[in-house]
Short mmCIF file of C-alpha atoms in Angstrom, two decimals:
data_model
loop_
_atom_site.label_atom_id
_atom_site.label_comp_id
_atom_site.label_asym_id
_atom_site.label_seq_id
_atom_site.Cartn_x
_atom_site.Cartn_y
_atom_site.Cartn_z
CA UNK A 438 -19.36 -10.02 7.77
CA UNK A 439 -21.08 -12.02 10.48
CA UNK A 440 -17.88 -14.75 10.88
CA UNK A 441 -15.87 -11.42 11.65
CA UNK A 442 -18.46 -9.21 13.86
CA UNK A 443 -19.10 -12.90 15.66
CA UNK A 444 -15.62 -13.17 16.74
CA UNK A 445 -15.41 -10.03 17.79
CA UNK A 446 -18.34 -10.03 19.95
CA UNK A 447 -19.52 -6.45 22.09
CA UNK A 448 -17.57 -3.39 22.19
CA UNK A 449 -16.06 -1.84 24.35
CA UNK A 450 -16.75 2.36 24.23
CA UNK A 451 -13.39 4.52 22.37
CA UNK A 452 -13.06 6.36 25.00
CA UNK A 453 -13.32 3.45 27.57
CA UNK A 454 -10.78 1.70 25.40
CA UNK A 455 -8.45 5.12 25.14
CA UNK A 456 -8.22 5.69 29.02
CA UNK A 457 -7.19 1.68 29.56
CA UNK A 458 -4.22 1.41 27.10
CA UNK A 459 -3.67 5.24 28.64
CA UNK A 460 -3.35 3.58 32.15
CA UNK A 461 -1.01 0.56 31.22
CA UNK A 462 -3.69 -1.85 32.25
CA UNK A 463 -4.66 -3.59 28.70
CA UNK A 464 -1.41 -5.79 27.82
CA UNK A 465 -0.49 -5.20 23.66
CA UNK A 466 0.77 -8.56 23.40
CA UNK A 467 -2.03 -9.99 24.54
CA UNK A 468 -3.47 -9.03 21.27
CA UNK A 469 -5.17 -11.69 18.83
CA UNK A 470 -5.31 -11.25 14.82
CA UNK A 471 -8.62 -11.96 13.16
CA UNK A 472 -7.66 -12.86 9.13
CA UNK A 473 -11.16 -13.16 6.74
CA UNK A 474 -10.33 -15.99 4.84
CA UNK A 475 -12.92 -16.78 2.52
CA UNK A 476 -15.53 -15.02 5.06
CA UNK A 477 -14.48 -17.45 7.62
CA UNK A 478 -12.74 -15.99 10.91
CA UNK A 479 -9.56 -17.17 11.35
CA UNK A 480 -8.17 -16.18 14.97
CA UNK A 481 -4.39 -16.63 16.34
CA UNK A 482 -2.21 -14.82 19.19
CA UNK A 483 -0.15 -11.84 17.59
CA UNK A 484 2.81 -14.18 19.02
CA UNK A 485 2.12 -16.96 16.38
CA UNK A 486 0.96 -14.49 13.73
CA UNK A 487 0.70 -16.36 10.33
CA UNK A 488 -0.54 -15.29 7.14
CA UNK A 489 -2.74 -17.20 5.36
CA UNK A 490 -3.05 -17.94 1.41
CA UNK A 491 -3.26 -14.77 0.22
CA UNK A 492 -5.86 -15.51 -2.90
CA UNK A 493 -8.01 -16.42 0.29
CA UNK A 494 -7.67 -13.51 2.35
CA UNK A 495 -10.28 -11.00 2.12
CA UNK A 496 -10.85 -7.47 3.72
CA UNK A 497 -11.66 -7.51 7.12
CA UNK A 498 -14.31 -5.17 6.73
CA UNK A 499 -16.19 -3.72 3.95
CA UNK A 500 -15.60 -0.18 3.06
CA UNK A 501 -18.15 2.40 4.43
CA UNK A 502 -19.71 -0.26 6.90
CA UNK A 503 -18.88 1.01 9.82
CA UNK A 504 -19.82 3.58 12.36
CA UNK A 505 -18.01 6.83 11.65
CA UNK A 506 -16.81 5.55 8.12
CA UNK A 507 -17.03 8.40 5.59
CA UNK A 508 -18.20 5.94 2.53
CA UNK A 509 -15.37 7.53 0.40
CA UNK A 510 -14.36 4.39 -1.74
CA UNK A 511 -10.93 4.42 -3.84
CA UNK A 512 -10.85 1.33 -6.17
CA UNK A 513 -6.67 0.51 -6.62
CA UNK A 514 -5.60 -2.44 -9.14
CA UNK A 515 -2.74 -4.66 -7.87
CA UNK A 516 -0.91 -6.10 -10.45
CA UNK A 517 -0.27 -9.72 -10.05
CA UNK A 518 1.26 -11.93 -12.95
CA UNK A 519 0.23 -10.11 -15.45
CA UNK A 520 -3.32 -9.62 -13.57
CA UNK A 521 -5.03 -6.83 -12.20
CA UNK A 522 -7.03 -6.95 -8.58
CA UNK A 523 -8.76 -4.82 -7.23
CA UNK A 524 -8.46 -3.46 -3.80
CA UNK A 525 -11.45 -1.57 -1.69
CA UNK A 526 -9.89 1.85 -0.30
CA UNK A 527 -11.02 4.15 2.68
CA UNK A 528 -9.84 7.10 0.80
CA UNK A 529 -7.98 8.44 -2.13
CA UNK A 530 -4.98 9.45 0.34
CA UNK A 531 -5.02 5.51 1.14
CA UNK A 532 -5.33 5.28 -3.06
CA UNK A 533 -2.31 7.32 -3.59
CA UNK A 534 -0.03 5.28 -0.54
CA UNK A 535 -0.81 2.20 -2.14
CA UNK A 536 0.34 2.73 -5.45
CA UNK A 537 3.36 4.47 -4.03
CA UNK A 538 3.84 1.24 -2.18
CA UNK A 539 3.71 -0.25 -5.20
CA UNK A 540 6.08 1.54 -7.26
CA UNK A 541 8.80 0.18 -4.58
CA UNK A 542 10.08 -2.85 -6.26
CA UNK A 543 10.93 -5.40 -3.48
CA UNK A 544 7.32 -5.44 -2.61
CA UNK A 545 5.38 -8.44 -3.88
CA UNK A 546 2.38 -8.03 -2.20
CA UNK A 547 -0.37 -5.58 -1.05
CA UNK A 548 -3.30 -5.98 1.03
CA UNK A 549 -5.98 -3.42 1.90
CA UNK A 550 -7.84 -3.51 5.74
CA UNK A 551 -5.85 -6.70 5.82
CA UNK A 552 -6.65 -8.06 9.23
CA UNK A 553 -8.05 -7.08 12.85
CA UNK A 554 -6.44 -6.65 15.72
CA UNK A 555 -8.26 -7.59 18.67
CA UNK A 556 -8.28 -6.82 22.20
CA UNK A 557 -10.68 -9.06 24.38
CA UNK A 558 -11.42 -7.57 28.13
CA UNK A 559 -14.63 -8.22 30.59
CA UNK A 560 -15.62 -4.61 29.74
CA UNK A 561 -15.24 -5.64 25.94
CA UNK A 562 -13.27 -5.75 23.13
CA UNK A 563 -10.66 -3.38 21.66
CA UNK A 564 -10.52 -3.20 18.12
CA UNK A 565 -7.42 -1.75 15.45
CA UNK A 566 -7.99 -2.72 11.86
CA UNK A 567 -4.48 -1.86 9.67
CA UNK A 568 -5.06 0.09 6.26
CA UNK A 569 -2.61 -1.18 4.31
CA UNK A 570 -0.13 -4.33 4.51
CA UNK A 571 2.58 -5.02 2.15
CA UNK A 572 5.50 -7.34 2.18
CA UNK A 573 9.10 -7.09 1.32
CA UNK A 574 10.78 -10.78 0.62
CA UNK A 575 9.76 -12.57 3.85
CA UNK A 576 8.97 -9.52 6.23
CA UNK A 577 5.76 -7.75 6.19
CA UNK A 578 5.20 -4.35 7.21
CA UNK A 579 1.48 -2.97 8.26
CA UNK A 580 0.59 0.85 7.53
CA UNK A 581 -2.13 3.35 8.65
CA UNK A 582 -2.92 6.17 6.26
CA UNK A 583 -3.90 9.05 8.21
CA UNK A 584 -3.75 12.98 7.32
CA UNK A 585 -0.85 14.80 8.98
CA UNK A 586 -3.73 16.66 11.27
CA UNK A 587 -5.34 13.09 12.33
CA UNK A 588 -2.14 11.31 13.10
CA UNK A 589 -0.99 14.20 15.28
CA UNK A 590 -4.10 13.76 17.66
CA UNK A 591 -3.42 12.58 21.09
CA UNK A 592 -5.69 10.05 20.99
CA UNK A 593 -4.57 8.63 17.58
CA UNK A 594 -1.19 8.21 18.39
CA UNK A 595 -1.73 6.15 21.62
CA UNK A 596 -3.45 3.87 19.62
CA UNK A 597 -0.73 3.68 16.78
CA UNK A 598 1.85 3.29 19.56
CA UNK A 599 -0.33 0.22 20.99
CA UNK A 600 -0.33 -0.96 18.03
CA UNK A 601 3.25 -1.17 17.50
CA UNK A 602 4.21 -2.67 20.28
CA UNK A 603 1.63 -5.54 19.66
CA UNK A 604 2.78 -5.92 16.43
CA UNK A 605 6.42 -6.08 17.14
CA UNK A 606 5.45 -9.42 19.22
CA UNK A 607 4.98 -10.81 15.59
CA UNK A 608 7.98 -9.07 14.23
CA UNK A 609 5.91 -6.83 11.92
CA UNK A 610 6.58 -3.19 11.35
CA UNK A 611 4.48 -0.68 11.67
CA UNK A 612 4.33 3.07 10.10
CA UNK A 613 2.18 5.97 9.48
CA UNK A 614 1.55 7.52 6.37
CA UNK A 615 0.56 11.01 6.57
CA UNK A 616 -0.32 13.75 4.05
CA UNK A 617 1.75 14.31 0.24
CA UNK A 618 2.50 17.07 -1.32
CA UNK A 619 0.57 18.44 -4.35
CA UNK A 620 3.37 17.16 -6.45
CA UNK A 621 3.07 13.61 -5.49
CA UNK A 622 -0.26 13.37 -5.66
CA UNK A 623 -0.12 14.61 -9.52
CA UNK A 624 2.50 12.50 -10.39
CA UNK A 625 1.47 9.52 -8.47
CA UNK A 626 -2.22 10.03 -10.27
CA UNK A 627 -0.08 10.11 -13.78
CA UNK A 628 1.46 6.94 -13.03
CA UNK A 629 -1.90 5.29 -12.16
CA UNK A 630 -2.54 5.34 -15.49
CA UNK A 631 -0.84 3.11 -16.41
CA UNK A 632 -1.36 0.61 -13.83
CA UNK A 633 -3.35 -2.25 -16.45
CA UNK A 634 -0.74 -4.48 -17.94
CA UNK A 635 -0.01 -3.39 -21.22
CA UNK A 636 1.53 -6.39 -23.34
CA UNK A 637 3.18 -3.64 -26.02
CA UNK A 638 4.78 -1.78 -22.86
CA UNK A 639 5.78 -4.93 -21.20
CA UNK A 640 7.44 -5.65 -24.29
CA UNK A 641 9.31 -2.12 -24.48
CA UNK A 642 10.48 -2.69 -20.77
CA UNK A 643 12.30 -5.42 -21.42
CA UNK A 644 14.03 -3.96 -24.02
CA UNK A 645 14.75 -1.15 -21.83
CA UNK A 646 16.01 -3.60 -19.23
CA UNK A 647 18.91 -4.83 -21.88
CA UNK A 648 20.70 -1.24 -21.42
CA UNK A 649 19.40 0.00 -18.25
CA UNK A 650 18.80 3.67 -18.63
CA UNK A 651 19.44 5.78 -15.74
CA UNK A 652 16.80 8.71 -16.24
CA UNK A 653 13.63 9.20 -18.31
CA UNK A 654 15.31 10.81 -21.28
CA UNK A 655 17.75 7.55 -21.57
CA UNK A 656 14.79 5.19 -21.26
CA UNK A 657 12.99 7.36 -23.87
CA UNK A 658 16.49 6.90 -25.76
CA UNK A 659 17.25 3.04 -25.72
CA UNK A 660 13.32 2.73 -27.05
CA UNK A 661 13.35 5.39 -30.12
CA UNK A 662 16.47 3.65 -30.73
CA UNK A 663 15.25 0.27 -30.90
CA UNK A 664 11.87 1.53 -33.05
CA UNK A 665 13.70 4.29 -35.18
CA UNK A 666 11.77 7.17 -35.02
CA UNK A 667 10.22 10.00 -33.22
CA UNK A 668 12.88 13.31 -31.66
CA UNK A 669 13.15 13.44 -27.97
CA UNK A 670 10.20 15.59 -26.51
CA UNK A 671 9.53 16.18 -22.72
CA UNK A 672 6.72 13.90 -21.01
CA UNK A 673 3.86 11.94 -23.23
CA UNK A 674 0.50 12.44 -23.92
CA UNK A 675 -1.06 8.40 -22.97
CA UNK A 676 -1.32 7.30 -26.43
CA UNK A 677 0.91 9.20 -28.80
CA UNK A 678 2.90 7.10 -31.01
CA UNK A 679 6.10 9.18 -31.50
CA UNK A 680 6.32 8.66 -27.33
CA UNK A 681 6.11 5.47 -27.07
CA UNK A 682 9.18 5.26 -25.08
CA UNK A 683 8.17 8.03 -22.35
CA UNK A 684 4.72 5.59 -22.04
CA UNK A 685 6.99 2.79 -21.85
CA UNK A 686 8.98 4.73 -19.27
CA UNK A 687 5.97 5.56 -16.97
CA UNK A 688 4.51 2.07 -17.35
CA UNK A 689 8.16 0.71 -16.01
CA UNK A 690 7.71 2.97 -12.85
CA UNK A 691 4.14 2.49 -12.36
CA UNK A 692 4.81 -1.42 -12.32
CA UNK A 693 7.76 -2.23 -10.01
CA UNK A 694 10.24 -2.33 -13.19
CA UNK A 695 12.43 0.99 -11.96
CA UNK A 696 11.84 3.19 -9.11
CA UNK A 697 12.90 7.37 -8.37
CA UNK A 698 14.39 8.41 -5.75
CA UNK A 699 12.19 11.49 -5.62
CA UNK A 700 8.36 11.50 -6.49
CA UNK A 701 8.46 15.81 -5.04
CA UNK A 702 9.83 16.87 -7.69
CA UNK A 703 7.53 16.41 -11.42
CA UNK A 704 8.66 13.94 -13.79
CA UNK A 705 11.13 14.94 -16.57
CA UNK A 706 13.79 13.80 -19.05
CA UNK A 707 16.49 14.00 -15.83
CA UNK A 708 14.31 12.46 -13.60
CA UNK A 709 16.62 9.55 -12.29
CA UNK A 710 15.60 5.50 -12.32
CA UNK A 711 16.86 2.76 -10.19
CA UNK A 712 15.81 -0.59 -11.64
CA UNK A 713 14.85 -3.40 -9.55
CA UNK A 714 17.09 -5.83 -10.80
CA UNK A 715 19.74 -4.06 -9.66
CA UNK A 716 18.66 -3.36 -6.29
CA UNK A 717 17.48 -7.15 -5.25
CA UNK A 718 21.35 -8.25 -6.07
#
């Protein structure tokens, strides 16, 4: 992206950059955000952060571009309206923290590499670039994905600390996602099924959403119910008629439309739902 690698400009070395936010001498608030909008730079203090239109904000960087990047591309669909977008991953750890991301239901909107955070110096310039970005109402919060044995380096969490405290100049949060357990990552992977919109299942939710089930089994309930037929089985094979409701279910979590407190544990009949609706009064 020449706008991008223009406003930039040269380098300075990692471990150059490590030892002077080590020493104290490299001020975080003196940080600038680069947004790609519409492969234009767009360049403010961290102090006036502002985000910009977000069906013009691009990724920063493309995936696999850079030096040291691993070229391991997860493709993630936000749903938007009805509409599914695609977002450019580093990783399928990043894959699996965005759709968990997304199954919290106060957040409207996800962004992937979402902006740069820049550094300028005579030596040259100091570089962080965010993996994920996703906001809650009014208050944004950015995240880097990291394995538990990455984000325990030294030399990672300086950075992430630096980070931080530029960030909280702008009133932005900022956490790290680590490593899940094998049990998220299978029932996070279910649920990305069904992350398309489905106009039948939409249709089934809002049924749902009349009686407000309070665990898988009751969801399944309140749907057999309303259709008439099928007995109450454990979790659905994608596509099986007589559990319709258990899709319907899934589809509700994948989407925003309920949330569990506990995505450890696998998903069955007891597993307990918190709808949205409830939780934003």
């Amino acid at each position: 992206m020449p706008a991008i690698r223009a406003a930039v400009g040269s380098l300075m070395p990692r471990v150059d950059a490590e030892a002077l936010i080590a020493s104290g001498d490299l001020d975080p608030g003196r940080c600038q955000i680069v947004w790609n909008v519409r492969d234009r730079a767009v360049i403010h203090p961290v102090s006036q952060m502002q985000v910009p239109s977000l069906e013009a904000v691009k990724s920063v960087r493309r995936i696999g571009t850079y030096k040291g990047a691993q070229s391991r591309i997860a493709m993630y669909p936000v749903i938007r309206e009805g509409k599914a977008t695609m977002l450019e991953l580093e990783s399928q750890l990043e894959r699996f923290h965005a759709l968990k991301l997304s199954l919290d239901p106060r957040v409207s909107d996800l962004l992937a590499q979402p902006f740069l955070m820049l550094w300028r110096h005579p030596r040259g310039s100091v570089l962080h670039v965010p993996d994920l970005a996703a906001r809650r109402g009014q208050e944004w919060t950015v995240y880097a994905v990291k394995p538990d044995e990455r984000s325990s380096e030294e030399r990672v969490r300086l950075m992430f600390d630096f980070a931080a405290e530029a960030l909280r100049c702008a009133r932005v949060g900022f956490e790290v996602r680590g490593s899940l357990s094998k049990q998220q990552r299978v029932n996070l992977d279910r649920l990305a099924r069904y992350r398309v919109y489905d106009a039948g299942l939409e249709a089934l939710v809002e049924v749902a959403a009349l009686r407000r089930p309070r665990t898988m089994g009751g969801f399944y309930g309140v749907i057999r119910g309303h259709l008439g037929f099928g007995q109450t089985l454990d979790l659905p094979s994608v596509g099986c008629p007589s559990l319709v409701g258990l899709d319907a279910a899934l589809y509700a979590l994948a989407h925003g439309h309920v949330g569990t407190p506990d995505l450890d544990q696998p998903i069955r009949l007891a597993t307990p739902l918190l709808w949205a609706a409830d939780q934003e009064r």
